[in-house]
Amino acid sequence: MFVHTGAQRIGEMAVDSGNVHTLPAYSLFDAGGGYRLRLGDGRALTLGANVTNLANKKYWTYYQENYLQPGSPRTLSLNTRYDF
């Protein structure tokens, strides 16, 4: 069994050449885990899950002229790996 976590902090970002207007800073937290099943003869099956943006934080990642790019919402991903 395995578990992993991650954190990311993004500071304020200027959106104009004079640095008068900024996008606010934000923090994101991720977590995941999984389990590895050994099947014998060097074979294994790994099952896992990951969640990004655990707190479902609303944030802006990019600005250009009159366009703001929203950040990704909370996202769950599942994965499977087979080693033979």
Coordinates of C-alpha atoms in Angstrom, one line a residue:
M1 CA 0.0 0.0 0.0
F2 CA 1.2 3.5 -0.7
V3 CA 0.1 7.1 0.0
H4 CA 1.3 10.4 -1.4
T5 CA 0.5 14.0 -0.8
G6 CA 1.4 17.3 -2.4
A7 CA 1.1 21.0 -1.9
Q8 CA 1.7 23.9 -4.2
R9 CA 1.7 27.7 -3.4
I10 CA 1.4 30.2 -6.1
G11 CA 2.0 33.9 -5.3
E12 CA 0.2 36.9 -6.6
M13 CA 0.6 37.4 -10.4
A14 CA 0.7 40.9 -12.0
V15 CA -1.8 41.3 -14.8
D16 CA -0.6 44.6 -16.1
S17 CA 2.8 46.1 -17.0
G18 CA 2.6 48.5 -14.1
N19 CA 2.0 45.7 -11.5
V20 CA -1.0 47.6 -10.3
H21 CA -3.6 44.8 -10.7
T22 CA -2.8 41.3 -9.6
L23 CA -4.4 37.9 -9.4
P24 CA -4.6 36.7 -5.8
A25 CA -2.2 34.0 -4.4
Y26 CA -3.5 30.5 -3.8
S27 CA -2.5 27.1 -2.4
L28 CA -3.5 23.7 -3.8
F29 CA -3.3 20.3 -2.1
D30 CA -3.3 16.9 -3.7
A31 CA -3.4 13.3 -2.3
G32 CA -3.5 9.8 -3.6
G33 CA -2.8 6.2 -2.8
G34 CA -3.0 2.7 -4.0
Y35 CA -2.2 -0.9 -3.6
R36 CA 0.1 -3.3 -5.4
L37 CA -1.0 -6.9 -5.7
R38 CA 1.9 -9.3 -6.4
L39 CA 0.6 -12.1 -8.7
G40 CA 3.8 -14.3 -8.8
D41 CA 6.4 -14.8 -11.6
G42 CA 7.3 -11.1 -11.4
R43 CA 3.8 -10.0 -12.3
A44 CA 1.9 -7.4 -10.4
L45 CA -1.3 -5.3 -10.6
T46 CA -1.3 -1.8 -9.1
L47 CA -4.6 0.0 -8.4
G48 CA -4.5 3.7 -7.5
A49 CA -6.5 6.9 -7.1
N50 CA -5.5 10.5 -7.0
V51 CA -7.4 13.7 -6.0
T52 CA -6.1 17.1 -7.2
N53 CA -7.3 20.3 -5.6
L54 CA -8.6 18.6 -2.5
A55 CA -10.3 21.7 -1.2
N56 CA -11.9 22.5 -4.5
K57 CA -10.3 25.9 -4.4
K58 CA -11.6 28.5 -6.9
Y59 CA -8.6 30.3 -8.5
W60 CA -7.3 32.0 -11.6
T61 CA -4.3 30.6 -13.4
Y62 CA -3.8 33.1 -16.3
Y63 CA -4.8 36.5 -17.5
Q64 CA -4.5 38.0 -21.0
E65 CA -6.2 41.3 -22.0
N66 CA -9.9 40.7 -21.1
Y67 CA -9.6 36.9 -20.5
L68 CA -9.2 35.1 -17.2
Q69 CA -8.4 31.3 -17.2
P70 CA -10.0 29.5 -14.2
G71 CA -8.1 26.8 -12.4
S72 CA -9.1 23.2 -12.5
P73 CA -11.7 22.1 -9.9
R74 CA -11.3 19.0 -7.6
T75 CA -10.5 16.1 -9.9
L76 CA -10.5 12.4 -9.1
S77 CA -8.4 10.0 -11.3
L78 CA -8.2 6.3 -11.1
N79 CA -5.4 4.2 -12.5
T80 CA -4.4 0.7 -13.1
R81 CA -1.0 -0.8 -14.0
Y82 CA -0.1 -4.3 -14.9
D83 CA 3.6 -5.5 -14.8
F84 CA 4.4 -8.7 -16.6

